[in-house]
């Protein structure tokens, strides 16, 4: 089986990655950066996010597994003292990688000059003004007018991203089995001209959100922390992606247990 190991460059991650690489090669696994079946991310959630984006054009063929060498992560659910167990499971399963898949968000940005930028996120896409000015935009859902938004910005989060930035701004936690995305407001202004729903809303897989920004000169769109600057935006389209991210599931970890462990702490 072809595999690749990515790490965040920290000493403990480099060592953990070396160990995994050595042991898998000793069992006839083949290192292949270009077309791996399994990509092992060693670091934290941030490392997994950059690993995911490095293989964004190979989502049909790549399965991810993540090991954390720092704080417990949401995607990175193996620790560095579990390397032997993880390697043993990988060897045992061989080509037959057990997997689960998670929803992604696709965003398309149409500029006034006709150019188009497309991007995909596993956590969230955030749209906001680059300047200190507010984002003013008409919001249509499923091709119907929904609201006139004015505020800092809008966040479109996947279910797995619901525990990340979206949670910090009041979004709901959504189990990754639910094939939806949510739109969460960032500091909306509500007055007689601009009126927003002021609640996070959950949007089904077959519906598209269109934003038509006013004074649309300077916008940034943030894909999982990676910022893209925009000029003269005509329309921003957000929807659930037809693609999904596949994660190798060498053992099952309950989503709500992950939530409890990360945010509440074990009730001993
Ligand atoms: P970072 O190093 O600033 O990481 C921020 C934190 O977000 C880390 O603790 C990371 O473990 C956590 N995180 C990432 N994905 C998560 C997920 N799906 N569920 C729960 N926690 C998650 O930045 P980074 O490592 O480059 O990661 C970028 C991500 O950080 C963004 O996608 C965004 O969701 C998140 N972030 C959150 C806030 C916030 O909550 N206020 C602010 C900035 C970025």
Short mmCIF file of N, CA, C and O in Angstrom, two decimals, residues 109-112 128-130 134-137 211-220 229-236:
data_model
loop_
_atom_site.label_atom_id
_atom_site.label_comp_id
_atom_site.label_asym_id
_atom_site.label_seq_id
_atom_site.Cartn_x
_atom_site.Cartn_y
_atom_site.Cartn_z
N UNK A 109 -16.52 32.10 -5.89
CA UNK A 109 -16.56 33.56 -5.83
C UNK A 109 -16.50 34.10 -7.26
O UNK A 109 -15.51 33.86 -7.96
N UNK A 110 -17.56 34.77 -7.67
CA UNK A 110 -17.59 35.33 -9.02
C UNK A 110 -17.26 36.81 -8.93
O UNK A 110 -17.96 37.57 -8.24
N UNK A 111 -16.21 37.22 -9.63
CA UNK A 111 -15.82 38.64 -9.63
C UNK A 111 -16.55 39.37 -10.76
O UNK A 111 -17.05 38.74 -11.70
N UNK A 112 -16.61 40.70 -10.64
CA UNK A 112 -17.33 41.49 -11.65
C UNK A 112 -16.67 41.40 -13.02
O UNK A 112 -17.33 41.58 -14.03
N UNK A 128 -15.55 38.05 5.04
CA UNK A 128 -15.56 39.31 5.79
C UNK A 128 -14.88 40.42 4.99
O UNK A 128 -14.17 40.14 4.02
N UNK A 129 -15.15 41.67 5.40
CA UNK A 129 -14.49 42.80 4.73
C UNK A 129 -13.04 42.83 5.14
O UNK A 129 -12.68 42.49 6.27
N UNK A 130 -12.19 43.29 4.24
CA UNK A 130 -10.76 43.40 4.52
C UNK A 130 -10.50 44.64 5.37
O UNK A 130 -9.71 44.63 6.31
N UNK A 134 -17.89 47.29 7.64
CA UNK A 134 -18.70 46.08 7.77
C UNK A 134 -19.00 45.44 6.41
O UNK A 134 -18.95 46.10 5.37
N UNK A 135 -19.33 44.17 6.49
CA UNK A 135 -19.78 43.44 5.29
C UNK A 135 -21.28 43.74 5.13
O UNK A 135 -22.06 43.55 6.07
N UNK A 136 -21.64 44.25 3.94
CA UNK A 136 -23.05 44.48 3.66
C UNK A 136 -23.42 43.58 2.48
O UNK A 136 -22.82 43.72 1.41
N UNK A 137 -24.34 42.70 2.71
CA UNK A 137 -24.66 41.79 1.61
C UNK A 137 -26.09 41.30 1.66
O UNK A 137 -26.65 41.08 2.75
N UNK A 211 -24.48 35.12 -1.72
CA UNK A 211 -24.26 36.44 -1.14
C UNK A 211 -24.03 37.41 -2.29
O UNK A 211 -23.24 37.12 -3.21
N UNK A 212 -24.71 38.56 -2.23
CA UNK A 212 -24.50 39.62 -3.23
C UNK A 212 -24.00 40.85 -2.48
O UNK A 212 -24.82 41.68 -2.03
N UNK A 213 -22.67 40.97 -2.28
CA UNK A 213 -22.14 42.07 -1.45
C UNK A 213 -22.32 43.44 -2.11
O UNK A 213 -22.22 43.57 -3.33
N UNK A 214 -22.58 44.45 -1.25
CA UNK A 214 -22.61 45.84 -1.73
C UNK A 214 -21.22 46.43 -1.53
O UNK A 214 -20.51 46.01 -0.63
N UNK A 215 -20.87 47.46 -2.28
CA UNK A 215 -19.55 48.10 -2.18
C UNK A 215 -18.48 47.01 -2.11
O UNK A 215 -17.66 46.96 -1.19
N UNK A 216 -18.51 46.14 -3.12
CA UNK A 216 -17.80 44.87 -2.98
C UNK A 216 -16.33 44.91 -3.39
O UNK A 216 -15.81 44.00 -4.01
N UNK A 217 -15.62 45.99 -3.02
CA UNK A 217 -14.23 46.11 -3.49
C UNK A 217 -13.27 45.19 -2.75
O UNK A 217 -12.39 44.59 -3.33
N UNK A 218 -13.39 45.15 -1.42
CA UNK A 218 -12.33 44.50 -0.65
C UNK A 218 -12.90 43.44 0.30
O UNK A 218 -13.42 43.73 1.35
N UNK A 219 -12.74 42.21 -0.12
CA UNK A 219 -13.25 41.10 0.69
C UNK A 219 -12.17 40.07 0.93
O UNK A 219 -11.26 39.93 0.12
N UNK A 220 -12.29 39.38 2.06
CA UNK A 220 -11.44 38.21 2.22
C UNK A 220 -12.34 37.00 2.47
O UNK A 220 -13.37 37.10 3.12
N UNK A 229 -7.70 36.99 -0.79
CA UNK A 229 -8.20 38.37 -0.93
C UNK A 229 -8.98 38.49 -2.23
O UNK A 229 -8.57 37.97 -3.26
N UNK A 230 -10.09 39.22 -2.15
CA UNK A 230 -10.94 39.35 -3.33
C UNK A 230 -11.07 40.81 -3.73
O UNK A 230 -10.94 41.71 -2.88
N UNK A 231 -11.35 41.03 -5.03
CA UNK A 231 -11.62 42.40 -5.48
C UNK A 231 -12.89 42.39 -6.30
O UNK A 231 -13.13 41.47 -7.08
N UNK A 232 -13.70 43.41 -6.15
CA UNK A 232 -14.89 43.60 -6.98
C UNK A 232 -15.73 42.34 -7.12
O UNK A 232 -15.90 41.79 -8.22
N UNK A 233 -16.24 41.91 -6.01
CA UNK A 233 -17.01 40.66 -5.98
C UNK A 233 -18.45 40.88 -6.44
O UNK A 233 -19.12 41.81 -5.99
N UNK A 234 -18.91 40.00 -7.30
CA UNK A 234 -20.29 40.05 -7.77
C UNK A 234 -21.17 39.16 -6.88
O UNK A 234 -22.21 39.57 -6.40
N UNK A 235 -20.68 37.97 -6.64
CA UNK A 235 -21.49 36.98 -5.92
C UNK A 235 -20.60 35.91 -5.27
O UNK A 235 -19.57 35.54 -5.83
N UNK A 236 -21.01 35.47 -4.08
CA UNK A 236 -20.30 34.37 -3.41
C UNK A 236 -21.32 33.27 -3.17
O UNK A 236 -22.40 33.51 -2.61
#
